[in-house]
Amino acid sequence: MASSEGKDIMGRNIKRLLKQHGMTAAKLSEVVGVSTATISDWCNGKTYPRINKIEQMAEYFNVSKSELVEDPDQMANATVSEEPALMAAHWGLDISGLPDDERQRVVDRAKAYVEGLIADYEDRNAK
């Protein structure tokens, strides 16, 4: 997801959340501890935030991490029942028996972990 498309999606989501909360990039930069230039780069799809910054923004905006990193149109069209099957197939886990909120928490954490790995890889190989 740290592809160009993923960065663009993240940027659009951050801009949408800033607007919904009547918030400036300067205020968000204070909240997550980065420069306003970094917020601008995220919003413009130039760079991708590290996982800890995604977690801080999700907590601050009171949204799931997936609401920051995924295309809202695709999220609306995805069926929740596919997620446990995908998790089971990919990681050998069956989370279908978990309550919805716990299953979503597992899915969010797995996605965030993978996003963090991708961001770290891209940071190391950007030189």
XYZ file of C-alpha atoms in Angstrom:
127
model
C 0.000 0.000 0.000
C 2.972 2.336 0.266
C 2.825 2.576 -3.507
C 2.098 5.859 -5.201
C -1.597 4.986 -5.168
C -1.444 4.150 -1.453
C 0.235 7.463 -0.690
C -2.443 9.311 -2.669
C -5.235 7.497 -0.816
C -3.629 8.301 2.534
C -3.253 11.943 1.506
C -6.900 12.251 0.502
C -7.995 10.620 3.750
C -5.864 12.970 5.875
C -7.222 16.005 3.993
C -10.793 14.739 4.449
C -10.302 14.215 8.179
C -8.674 17.623 8.608
C -11.643 19.242 6.875
C -14.208 17.200 8.834
C -12.582 18.244 12.106
C -12.052 21.878 11.084
C -8.371 21.408 11.720
C -5.224 22.803 10.134
C -2.127 20.935 9.035
C -0.186 22.992 11.595
C -2.361 21.668 14.431
C -2.020 18.081 13.188
C 1.743 18.523 13.007
C 1.730 19.446 16.710
C -0.463 16.466 17.576
C 1.739 13.878 15.854
C 5.089 15.607 16.394
C 6.204 16.274 12.833
C 6.739 19.405 10.762
C 3.991 21.040 8.744
C 6.083 20.227 5.666
C 5.803 16.532 6.550
C 2.010 16.848 6.880
C 1.972 18.575 3.502
C 4.013 15.743 1.969
C 1.558 13.183 3.383
C -1.461 15.147 2.141
C 0.064 15.493 -1.323
C 0.987 11.816 -1.584
C 4.722 12.477 -1.648
C 5.599 10.415 1.411
C 3.888 7.896 3.650
C 3.727 8.218 7.448
C 5.405 5.687 9.695
C 3.077 3.316 11.499
C 3.331 5.136 14.831
C 2.177 8.359 13.143
C -0.732 6.529 11.492
C -1.709 5.200 14.921
C -1.497 8.689 16.467
C -3.660 10.193 13.735
C -6.216 7.376 13.968
C -6.438 7.850 17.721
C -6.668 11.636 17.447
C -9.373 11.546 14.743
C -11.078 8.627 16.505
C -11.058 6.442 13.388
C -9.613 3.040 12.598
C -6.227 2.913 10.938
C -7.897 1.376 7.921
C -9.913 4.592 7.525
C -6.598 6.382 7.034
C -4.889 3.930 4.723
C -7.718 2.528 2.600
C -9.810 3.997 -0.171
C -13.215 4.781 1.389
C -14.997 3.733 -1.812
C -13.329 0.317 -1.764
C -13.989 -0.043 1.962
C -17.694 0.588 1.383
C -17.804 -2.098 -1.313
C -15.808 -4.702 0.636
C -17.738 -7.286 2.531
C -16.697 -7.771 6.128
C -17.213 -11.519 5.847
C -14.266 -11.752 3.416
C -11.744 -10.494 5.975
C -11.636 -13.598 8.206
C -11.247 -15.832 5.157
C -8.435 -13.657 3.805
C -6.709 -13.627 7.184
C -7.022 -17.401 7.482
C -5.691 -17.945 3.983
C -2.774 -15.557 4.325
C -1.620 -16.121 7.892
C -3.246 -19.419 8.694
C -5.601 -17.809 11.201
C -9.318 -18.176 11.631
C -10.742 -15.120 13.338
C -14.313 -15.663 12.207
C -15.374 -16.662 15.726
C -14.327 -13.343 17.232
C -16.854 -10.588 17.915
C -16.937 -7.941 15.174
C -15.030 -5.305 17.158
C -12.265 -7.746 18.106
C -12.027 -9.078 14.564
C -11.695 -5.515 13.262
C -8.991 -4.829 15.842
C -7.015 -7.873 14.660
C -7.430 -6.864 11.018
C -6.390 -3.251 11.751
C -3.305 -4.370 13.652
C -2.267 -6.787 10.911
C -2.677 -4.114 8.246
C -0.820 -1.547 10.333
C 2.033 -3.978 10.936
C 2.410 -4.703 7.230
C 2.202 -0.986 6.390
C 4.968 -0.326 8.904
C 7.168 -2.984 7.331
C 6.613 -1.476 3.897
C 7.347 2.062 5.113
C 10.533 0.904 6.859
C 11.644 -0.944 3.736
C 11.009 2.106 1.555
C 12.852 4.370 4.021
C 15.905 2.086 3.963
C 15.894 1.826 0.174
C 15.072 5.460 -0.652
C 18.735 6.416 -0.845
